[in-house]
Coordinates of C-alpha atoms in Angstrom, one line a residue:
Chain A
M1 CA 11.8 2.3 -17.0
K2 CA 10.4 -1.0 -18.3
I3 CA 9.7 -3.6 -15.6
G4 CA 8.1 -7.0 -15.8
Y5 CA 7.8 -10.6 -14.9
V6 CA 7.9 -14.1 -16.2
Q7 CA 5.3 -16.5 -15.0
S8 CA 6.6 -20.0 -15.5
S9 CA 5.6 -23.6 -14.6
P10 CA 8.6 -25.3 -13.1
I11 CA 9.0 -29.0 -13.6
F12 CA 10.2 -30.4 -10.2
G13 CA 13.9 -31.1 -10.1
N14 CA 14.6 -30.4 -13.8
K15 CA 16.7 -27.3 -14.0
R16 CA 17.6 -27.7 -17.6
K17 CA 13.9 -27.8 -18.7
N18 CA 13.1 -24.9 -16.4
F19 CA 15.8 -22.7 -17.8
E20 CA 14.6 -23.5 -21.3
Q21 CA 11.0 -22.6 -20.4
I22 CA 12.1 -19.2 -19.2
E23 CA 14.4 -18.6 -22.1
E24 CA 11.6 -19.4 -24.6
L25 CA 9.3 -17.0 -22.9
I26 CA 11.7 -14.1 -22.7
T27 CA 13.4 -14.6 -26.1
K28 CA 15.4 -11.4 -26.5
K29 CA 12.9 -8.8 -25.1
K30 CA 14.5 -5.6 -23.9
A31 CA 13.7 -4.4 -20.4
D32 CA 15.2 -2.8 -17.3
L33 CA 14.0 -5.2 -14.7
I34 CA 12.7 -8.8 -15.1
V35 CA 11.5 -10.8 -12.1
L36 CA 11.3 -14.6 -12.1
P37 CA 9.5 -16.8 -9.6
E38 CA 10.8 -18.1 -6.3
L39 CA 12.8 -21.4 -6.8
F40 CA 12.0 -21.2 -10.5
A41 CA 14.8 -23.7 -11.4
T42 CA 14.0 -26.4 -9.0
G43 CA 10.3 -26.5 -8.0
Y44 CA 9.0 -26.1 -4.5
T45 CA 7.5 -29.1 -2.8
F46 CA 10.4 -31.0 -1.3
I47 CA 10.1 -34.2 0.6
S48 CA 13.5 -34.6 2.1
R49 CA 16.5 -32.5 3.1
K50 CA 18.6 -34.6 0.8
E51 CA 16.5 -33.6 -2.1
V52 CA 16.9 -30.0 -1.2
D53 CA 20.6 -30.4 -0.8
N54 CA 21.0 -32.0 -4.2
L55 CA 19.3 -29.1 -5.9
A56 CA 21.2 -26.4 -3.9
E57 CA 23.9 -24.3 -5.4
G58 CA 26.5 -21.6 -4.4
K59 CA 25.8 -18.1 -5.5
N60 CA 28.0 -18.7 -8.6
G61 CA 26.3 -21.9 -9.6
E62 CA 24.4 -22.9 -12.7
T63 CA 21.3 -20.8 -11.8
A64 CA 23.4 -17.7 -11.4
N65 CA 25.0 -18.5 -14.7
F66 CA 21.6 -18.8 -16.4
L67 CA 20.5 -15.5 -14.9
K68 CA 23.7 -13.8 -16.2
D69 CA 23.0 -15.2 -19.6
I70 CA 19.4 -13.9 -19.6
S71 CA 20.6 -10.5 -18.3
K72 CA 23.0 -10.3 -21.2
K73 CA 20.3 -11.1 -23.7
T74 CA 17.8 -8.7 -22.4
G75 CA 19.9 -5.9 -21.0
A76 CA 17.8 -6.2 -17.8
I77 CA 18.5 -6.5 -14.2
I78 CA 17.2 -10.0 -13.4
V79 CA 15.8 -11.1 -10.0
G80 CA 15.1 -14.8 -9.5
G81 CA 14.9 -17.3 -6.7
F82 CA 17.2 -20.3 -6.0
I83 CA 18.3 -22.7 -3.4
E84 CA 21.4 -21.2 -1.9
K85 CA 24.0 -23.4 -0.2
V86 CA 26.6 -21.8 2.1
G87 CA 28.7 -24.4 3.8
D88 CA 26.2 -26.7 5.5
D89 CA 23.5 -24.1 5.5
I90 CA 20.7 -23.9 2.9
Y91 CA 18.6 -20.8 2.3
N92 CA 15.6 -19.9 0.1
S93 CA 17.3 -17.0 -1.6
A94 CA 17.0 -14.6 -4.5
L95 CA 19.7 -13.2 -6.7
M96 CA 19.8 -9.8 -8.4
I97 CA 22.0 -9.9 -11.4
L98 CA 23.1 -7.5 -14.2
N99 CA 25.2 -8.8 -17.0
K100 CA 28.0 -10.8 -15.4
N101 CA 27.6 -9.3 -12.0
I102 CA 25.8 -10.3 -8.8
I103 CA 24.3 -7.0 -7.5
G104 CA 22.7 -8.5 -4.5
I105 CA 21.5 -11.6 -2.6
Y106 CA 18.4 -11.8 -0.4
R107 CA 17.6 -14.7 1.9
K108 CA 13.9 -15.2 2.7
L109 CA 13.3 -13.8 6.2
H110 CA 9.8 -15.4 6.8
L111 CA 9.7 -19.1 5.8
Y112 CA 6.3 -20.6 5.0
Y113 CA 5.0 -23.9 6.2
K114 CA 7.5 -26.8 5.6
E115 CA 10.1 -24.5 4.2
K116 CA 11.1 -24.4 7.9
L117 CA 12.1 -28.1 7.6
W118 CA 14.4 -27.5 4.7
F119 CA 15.8 -23.9 4.9
K120 CA 17.6 -21.8 7.4
Q121 CA 15.9 -18.4 8.1
G122 CA 17.4 -15.5 6.2
N123 CA 20.3 -13.8 8.0
L124 CA 21.2 -10.9 5.8
A125 CA 20.2 -7.4 6.4
L126 CA 17.3 -6.0 4.3
N127 CA 18.9 -4.0 1.6
V128 CA 18.2 -1.8 -1.3
F129 CA 20.4 -2.0 -4.4
E130 CA 21.0 1.1 -6.5
I131 CA 21.6 0.1 -10.0
K132 CA 21.1 1.9 -13.4
G133 CA 19.7 4.8 -11.3
F134 CA 16.9 2.6 -9.8
K135 CA 16.6 1.5 -6.2
I136 CA 15.4 -2.1 -5.9
G137 CA 14.6 -4.1 -2.8
M138 CA 14.0 -7.9 -2.8
M139 CA 11.6 -10.0 -0.8
I140 CA 10.3 -13.6 -1.4
C141 CA 6.7 -14.8 -1.4
F142 CA 5.4 -15.1 2.2
D143 CA 7.5 -12.1 3.2
W144 CA 4.5 -10.0 1.9
F145 CA 2.4 -11.2 4.9
F146 CA 4.5 -9.2 7.3
P147 CA 4.1 -5.5 6.7
E148 CA 7.5 -4.8 8.2
T149 CA 9.3 -6.3 5.2
M150 CA 8.1 -3.9 2.6
R151 CA 8.0 -1.1 5.1
S152 CA 11.6 -1.6 5.9
L153 CA 12.7 -1.8 2.2
S154 CA 10.6 1.3 1.4
L155 CA 12.1 3.3 4.3
L156 CA 15.5 2.2 3.1
G157 CA 14.7 4.0 -0.2
A158 CA 13.3 1.3 -2.5
D159 CA 11.5 2.5 -5.6
I160 CA 10.5 -1.0 -6.6
I161 CA 10.1 -4.3 -4.7
A162 CA 11.2 -7.3 -6.8
H163 CA 9.0 -10.1 -5.4
P164 CA 9.7 -13.7 -6.6
A165 CA 6.9 -16.0 -5.3
N166 CA 5.4 -19.4 -5.3
L167 CA 2.0 -18.5 -4.0
V168 CA -0.6 -21.1 -2.8
L169 CA -2.8 -18.8 -0.6
P170 CA -5.4 -16.5 -2.3
Y171 CA -4.5 -13.2 -0.6
C172 CA -1.2 -11.8 -1.9
Q173 CA -2.3 -10.2 -5.1
K174 CA -4.8 -8.1 -3.2
A175 CA -2.4 -7.4 -0.4
M176 CA 0.2 -6.0 -2.7
V177 CA -2.2 -3.3 -3.7
I178 CA -2.3 -2.2 -0.1
R179 CA 1.5 -2.7 0.5
C180 CA 2.3 -0.5 -2.5
L181 CA -0.2 2.1 -1.5
E182 CA 0.9 2.3 2.1
N183 CA 4.6 2.7 1.1
R184 CA 4.1 4.4 -2.3
V185 CA 6.4 2.0 -4.1
Y186 CA 6.1 -0.2 -7.2
A187 CA 6.2 -3.9 -6.9
V188 CA 6.7 -6.8 -9.4
T189 CA 5.3 -10.1 -8.0
S190 CA 6.4 -13.0 -10.2
N191 CA 4.4 -16.1 -9.3
R192 CA 4.5 -19.6 -10.8
I193 CA 1.6 -21.8 -12.0
G194 CA 1.1 -25.5 -12.0
E195 CA 0.5 -28.2 -9.4
E196 CA 3.0 -30.1 -7.3
K197 CA 1.7 -33.3 -5.6
R198 CA 4.6 -34.6 -3.5
G199 CA 4.6 -36.4 -0.2
S200 CA 1.5 -35.3 1.8
D201 CA 1.3 -32.0 0.0
N202 CA -0.6 -31.0 -3.0
F203 CA 0.0 -27.4 -4.0
L204 CA -1.8 -25.5 -6.7
F205 CA 0.2 -22.4 -7.5
T206 CA -2.0 -19.4 -8.2
G207 CA -0.3 -17.5 -11.0
A208 CA -1.8 -14.0 -11.4
S209 CA 1.7 -12.5 -11.3
Q210 CA 1.2 -8.7 -10.9
I211 CA 2.8 -5.4 -11.4
T212 CA 1.5 -2.9 -8.8
S213 CA 1.8 0.8 -8.9
Y214 CA 2.8 3.2 -6.1
N215 CA -0.8 4.4 -5.9
G216 CA -2.3 0.9 -5.5
E217 CA -3.2 0.5 -9.2
V218 CA -2.8 -3.0 -10.7
L219 CA -0.8 -2.3 -13.9
S220 CA -0.6 -5.9 -15.0
R221 CA -2.1 -9.2 -13.8
A222 CA -1.3 -12.5 -15.5
P223 CA -3.9 -15.3 -15.9
S224 CA -3.9 -17.9 -13.1
D225 CA -3.0 -20.9 -15.3
E226 CA -0.9 -19.9 -18.3
L227 CA 2.7 -19.3 -18.9
F228 CA 2.9 -15.5 -19.2
L229 CA 5.2 -12.6 -19.5
D230 CA 4.4 -8.9 -19.3
F231 CA 6.1 -5.5 -19.0
R232 CA 5.0 -2.0 -18.0
D233 CA 6.7 1.4 -18.3
I234 CA 6.9 3.2 -15.0
K235 CA 8.4 6.4 -13.6
V236 CA 10.5 5.7 -10.5
I237 CA 10.2 9.3 -9.5
N238 CA 6.7 8.7 -8.4
A239 CA 7.9 6.3 -5.7
R240 CA 10.3 9.0 -4.3
N241 CA 7.5 11.4 -3.5
K242 CA 5.7 10.1 -0.4
K243 CA 3.1 13.0 -0.4
L244 CA -0.5 11.8 -0.6
N245 CA -1.8 15.4 -0.7
D246 CA -0.7 18.9 0.3
Y247 CA -0.9 18.0 4.0
N248 CA 0.2 14.3 4.2
D249 CA 3.5 12.7 3.6
L250 CA 3.3 9.0 4.4
F251 CA 6.8 8.7 5.8
N252 CA 7.0 12.1 7.7
D253 CA 3.5 11.4 9.2
R254 CA 4.7 8.2 10.9
R255 CA 4.4 8.5 14.7
I256 CA 7.4 6.3 15.5
D257 CA 7.5 7.4 19.2
Y258 CA 4.0 5.9 19.6
Y259 CA 4.5 2.6 17.8
R260 CA 4.9 -0.6 19.8
L261 CA 6.7 -2.9 17.4
Chain B
M1 CA -19.8 -11.8 21.5
K2 CA -22.0 -9.5 19.4
I3 CA -20.2 -6.6 17.7
G4 CA -21.5 -4.0 15.3
Y5 CA -21.6 -0.5 13.9
V6 CA -24.0 2.4 13.3
Q7 CA -23.5 4.2 10.0
S8 CA -25.0 7.6 10.3
S9 CA -25.2 10.8 8.3
P10 CA -24.3 13.7 10.6
I11 CA -25.7 17.1 10.0
F12 CA -22.9 19.6 10.4
G13 CA -22.9 21.4 13.7
N14 CA -26.2 19.9 15.0
K15 CA -25.3 17.7 17.9
R16 CA -28.9 17.2 19.0
K17 CA -30.1 16.0 15.6
N18 CA -27.1 13.8 15.3
F19 CA -27.7 12.1 18.7
E20 CA -31.4 11.6 17.7
Q21 CA -30.4 10.0 14.4
I22 CA -28.1 7.4 16.2
E23 CA -30.7 6.8 18.9
E24 CA -33.4 6.0 16.3
L25 CA -31.1 3.6 14.5
I26 CA -30.0 1.8 17.6
T27 CA -33.3 1.7 19.5
K28 CA -32.7 -0.8 22.3
K29 CA -30.7 -3.4 20.4
K30 CA -28.6 -5.6 22.7
A31 CA -24.9 -6.0 21.9
D32 CA -21.5 -6.2 23.4
L33 CA -19.7 -3.6 21.3
I34 CA -21.2 -0.8 19.1
V35 CA -18.9 1.5 17.1
L36 CA -20.1 4.9 15.9
P37 CA -18.3 7.1 13.3
E38 CA -15.5 9.6 13.8
L39 CA -16.9 13.0 14.9
F40 CA -20.4 11.6 14.6
A41 CA -21.9 14.4 16.7
T42 CA -20.4 17.4 14.9
G43 CA -19.7 16.7 11.3
Y44 CA -16.2 16.9 9.8
T45 CA -15.5 19.7 7.3
F46 CA -14.6 22.7 9.4
I47 CA -13.6 26.0 8.0
S48 CA -12.2 27.8 11.0
R49 CA -10.5 27.0 14.3
K50 CA -13.3 28.9 16.0
E51 CA -15.9 26.6 14.6
V52 CA -13.9 23.6 15.9
D53 CA -13.5 25.2 19.3
N54 CA -17.2 25.9 19.6
L55 CA -18.0 22.2 19.0
A56 CA -15.3 20.8 21.2
E57 CA -16.0 19.2 24.6
G58 CA -14.3 17.8 27.6
K59 CA -14.3 14.1 28.1
N60 CA -17.3 14.5 30.3
G61 CA -19.3 16.7 28.0
E62 CA -22.6 16.1 26.3
T63 CA -21.3 13.6 23.7
A64 CA -19.8 11.5 26.5
N65 CA -23.2 11.7 28.3
F66 CA -25.0 10.6 25.1
L67 CA -22.6 7.6 24.8
K68 CA -23.3 6.7 28.4
D69 CA -27.0 6.8 27.7
I70 CA -26.7 4.6 24.6
S71 CA -24.5 2.2 26.5
K72 CA -27.1 1.9 29.3
K73 CA -29.9 1.2 26.8
T74 CA -28.0 -1.5 24.8
G75 CA -25.7 -3.0 27.5
A76 CA -22.9 -2.5 25.0
I77 CA -19.4 -1.0 25.1
I78 CA -19.7 2.1 22.9
V79 CA -16.9 3.6 20.9
G80 CA -17.5 6.9 19.1
G81 CA -15.5 9.9 18.0
F82 CA -15.7 13.5 19.3
I83 CA -13.8 16.8 19.4
E84 CA -11.9 16.7 22.6
K85 CA -10.8 19.9 24.3
V86 CA -8.1 19.8 27.0
G87 CA -7.1 23.2 28.1
D88 CA -6.2 25.1 24.9
D89 CA -5.5 21.9 22.9
I90 CA -8.1 20.2 20.6
Y91 CA -7.9 16.6 19.5
N92 CA -9.7 14.3 17.1
S93 CA -10.5 11.7 19.7
A94 CA -12.6 8.6 20.5
L95 CA -14.2 7.5 23.7
M96 CA -14.8 4.0 24.9
I97 CA -17.7 3.9 27.3
L98 CA -19.5 1.2 29.3
N99 CA -22.6 2.3 31.3
K100 CA -21.5 5.4 33.2
N101 CA -17.8 4.8 32.9
I102 CA -15.2 6.0 30.5
I103 CA -13.0 3.0 29.8
G104 CA -10.5 4.7 27.5
I105 CA -9.7 7.7 25.3
Y106 CA -7.8 7.6 22.1
R107 CA -6.4 10.6 20.3
K108 CA -5.9 10.2 16.5
L109 CA -2.2 9.7 15.8
H110 CA -2.3 10.3 12.1
L111 CA -4.3 13.4 11.1
Y112 CA -5.6 13.6 7.5
Y113 CA -5.5 16.6 5.3
K114 CA -6.8 19.8 6.9
E115 CA -7.4 18.1 10.2
K116 CA -3.8 19.2 10.7
L117 CA -5.1 22.8 10.8
W118 CA -7.6 22.2 13.5
F119 CA -6.3 19.4 15.7
K120 CA -3.2 18.6 17.7
Q121 CA -1.6 15.2 16.9
G122 CA -2.6 12.4 19.3
N123 CA -0.3 12.2 22.3
L124 CA -1.6 9.2 24.2
A125 CA 0.1 5.8 24.1
L126 CA -1.6 3.2 22.0
N127 CA -3.5 1.1 24.4
V128 CA -5.7 -2.0 24.6
F129 CA -8.6 -2.0 27.1
E130 CA -9.8 -5.2 28.7
I131 CA -13.4 -5.1 29.5
K132 CA -16.1 -7.8 29.8
G133 CA -13.4 -10.3 29.0
F134 CA -12.7 -8.6 25.6
K135 CA -9.5 -6.7 24.6
I136 CA -10.3 -3.7 22.5
G137 CA -8.0 -1.3 20.8
M138 CA -9.1 2.0 19.1
M139 CA -7.9 3.8 16.1
I140 CA -9.6 6.6 14.0
C141 CA -10.0 6.6 10.2
F142 CA -6.7 7.5 8.4
D143 CA -4.8 5.6 11.1
W144 CA -5.5 2.5 9.0
F145 CA -3.1 3.8 6.3
F146 CA -0.1 3.2 8.6
P147 CA 0.3 -0.5 9.2
E148 CA 2.1 0.3 12.4
T149 CA -1.2 1.4 14.1
M150 CA -3.0 -1.9 14.0
R151 CA 0.2 -3.9 14.3
S152 CA 1.0 -2.1 17.6
L153 CA -2.5 -2.6 18.9
S154 CA -2.5 -6.3 17.9
L155 CA 0.9 -6.9 19.5
L156 CA -0.5 -5.2 22.7
G157 CA -3.1 -8.0 22.7
A158 CA -6.2 -6.5 21.0
D159 CA -8.9 -9.0 19.9
I160 CA -10.9 -6.3 18.2
I161 CA -10.0 -2.9 16.6
A162 CA -12.8 -0.4 17.1
H163 CA -12.4 2.0 14.1
P164 CA -14.6 5.1 13.9
A165 CA -14.1 6.7 10.5
N166 CA -15.1 9.5 8.1
L167 CA -13.7 8.0 5.0
V168 CA -13.4 9.9 1.7
L169 CA -10.8 7.8 -0.1
P170 CA -11.8 4.4 -1.7
Y171 CA -9.2 2.1 -0.2
C172 CA -9.9 1.5 3.5
Q173 CA -12.5 -1.2 3.3
K174 CA -10.2 -3.3 1.1
A175 CA -7.2 -2.5 3.3
M176 CA -9.0 -3.6 6.5
V177 CA -9.2 -7.2 5.0
I178 CA -5.4 -7.2 4.8
R179 CA -4.9 -5.4 8.2
C180 CA -7.1 -8.0 9.9
L181 CA -5.4 -10.9 8.1
E182 CA -1.9 -9.8 8.8
N183 CA -2.7 -9.3 12.5
R184 CA -5.4 -12.0 13.0
V185 CA -7.7 -9.6 14.8
Y186 CA -11.3 -8.5 14.2
A187 CA -12.2 -5.0 13.3
V188 CA -15.3 -2.9 13.2
T189 CA -15.1 0.2 10.9
S190 CA -18.0 2.5 11.4
N191 CA -18.1 5.0 8.6
R192 CA -20.5 7.9 7.9
I193 CA -22.4 8.7 4.7
G194 CA -23.5 12.0 3.2
E195 CA -21.8 15.0 1.6
E196 CA -20.3 18.1 3.2
K197 CA -19.6 21.1 1.0
R198 CA -17.9 23.7 3.1
G199 CA -15.2 26.3 2.2
S200 CA -13.1 24.9 -0.6
D201 CA -13.9 21.3 0.2
N202 CA -16.6 19.0 -1.0
F203 CA -16.4 15.6 0.7
L204 CA -18.5 12.6 -0.2
F205 CA -18.2 10.1 2.6
T206 CA -18.2 6.5 1.4
G207 CA -20.2 4.5 3.9
A208 CA -19.7 0.8 3.4
S209 CA -19.0 0.4 7.1
Q210 CA -17.5 -3.0 7.7
I211 CA -17.0 -5.9 10.2
T212 CA -13.9 -7.8 9.2
S213 CA -12.8 -11.1 10.6
Y214 CA -9.4 -12.3 11.9
N215 CA -9.0 -14.4 8.7
G216 CA -9.7 -11.5 6.3
E217 CA -13.4 -12.4 5.7
V218 CA -15.8 -9.5 5.4
L219 CA -18.6 -10.4 7.8
S220 CA -20.7 -7.3 7.1
R221 CA -20.5 -4.4 4.7
A222 CA -23.1 -1.6 4.7
P223 CA -24.4 0.2 1.6
S224 CA -22.5 3.3 0.6
D225 CA -25.4 5.7 0.8
E226 CA -27.9 4.6 3.5
L227 CA -28.3 4.9 7.2
F228 CA -27.4 1.4 8.5
L229 CA -26.7 -0.7 11.5
D230 CA -25.5 -4.3 11.6
F231 CA -24.2 -6.8 14.1
R232 CA -22.3 -10.1 13.9
D233 CA -21.5 -12.8 16.5
I234 CA -17.8 -13.4 16.7
K235 CA -15.5 -15.6 18.9
V236 CA -12.6 -13.5 20.3
I237 CA -10.7 -16.7 21.0
N238 CA -9.9 -16.8 17.2
A239 CA -8.0 -13.6 17.5
R240 CA -5.8 -14.9 20.3
N241 CA -4.4 -17.7 18.2
K242 CA -1.8 -16.3 15.7
K243 CA -1.1 -19.6 14.1
L244 CA -1.7 -19.6 10.4
N245 CA -0.9 -23.4 10.1
D246 CA 1.2 -26.0 12.0
Y247 CA 4.4 -24.2 11.1
N248 CA 3.6 -20.5 11.1
D249 CA 2.7 -18.2 13.9
L250 CA 2.3 -14.6 12.6
F251 CA 3.7 -13.0 15.7
N252 CA 6.5 -15.5 16.6
D253 CA 7.6 -15.5 13.0
R254 CA 8.3 -11.8 13.0
R255 CA 12.1 -11.1 12.4
I256 CA 12.3 -8.0 14.5
D257 CA 16.1 -7.9 14.5
Y258 CA 16.0 -7.5 10.7
Y259 CA 13.3 -4.8 10.5
R260 CA 14.4 -1.2 9.8
L261 CA 11.4 0.7 11.2

């Protein structure tokens, strides 16, 4: 199975340009799974609810259409972030798409910083989507900080965590090594690069998108300041065996009666 | 508050020598908390149940007496590992001692590798002990691999995790950075050094004992192959504030209704 990421540099508010940027990077590369950054079509640093509202879409909007188009060209399952509008509610969401079909939607459970001003907290169950024989879970950016997110997805059977991100803190790439190791799953973290100076915020996004192996090995890490795309071949069967050695199985060894969570 | 560790090199089966080694390292240093390695009095690589049984003790045995003596000399709360015998059952345990008093006992919840042949799984509730105004939780070595251990102790109010260890895998020191960051607690990992070639096993213990800060900073890291002792001044108040920024509180932000643990 070939999995990978696109690391882009979104121009705030310019969906057309942001779609073009991704398209030029991907061209017609064949893969099984491609992960795009969080909010890759819109940018991240909003200064008003109205601005967010103007960039929001339904799950069958132009961003979904773009993802369907990319999926068709590459044959890949595509995961990417978008601003999801449902009635009056707006979420920081991700879509999983294959060809013309929406396989799943994820709404960010743990909102970071001022996202709390613009978005409603995610209200969909954590879920693993089985497609093409692979089991894929989604989480978005800051969700990594909470070990419960990837633990839940892994216990639900995920082989791979698709992880669109807009990272501004320096920890996530190192943390994903531990997250993958403790759960014995693969992860693809697609981060953006570039700077957004808007309102009182000035965010420098850290790039260094990463493919992390079930044993904690970093299979690919992008530069911190360049448009980038990379793929790796993996064997999902590795993520289905939770045995660390002849005596330890990381899931069977959990002492759930003693945890106070 | 001054917290620290002793990194020793136990001689298998020779409690007297192992006590002396610790005593010479500590001398009369004053501190608030000193953590010693897992099974520091006995060594680790057993080849029979009988051997384990011969080295096991009650909670008021000679290892407890030694810890009481060290506590008296240093004024510190002492945490160290021992083989605990309770009736016919044997546990890989840690004692927390201040002066002549046993403050708490912890029995390792997650046994590593052949420990499963010798020890019974821990059967005491995870607990945080409030002493001298500090809240201290204990875990032993491989417990770090399961995020639930430190998460539970932190949710129970721990400021500091006292972590006796006999590490043979290369991950723990890096993982403790993430564990402390995700829970905003301090940790003292006291590891041993040296090699034990017994039966079919040949373990090289990795040293690099570590004091890790609530923000993921490594405050002290020992060499991988030397007897060592180190202390750092910390402010427990930092571990009682779970706010990462004006918008995020790492405990309040947990979405427990959505976790599938």
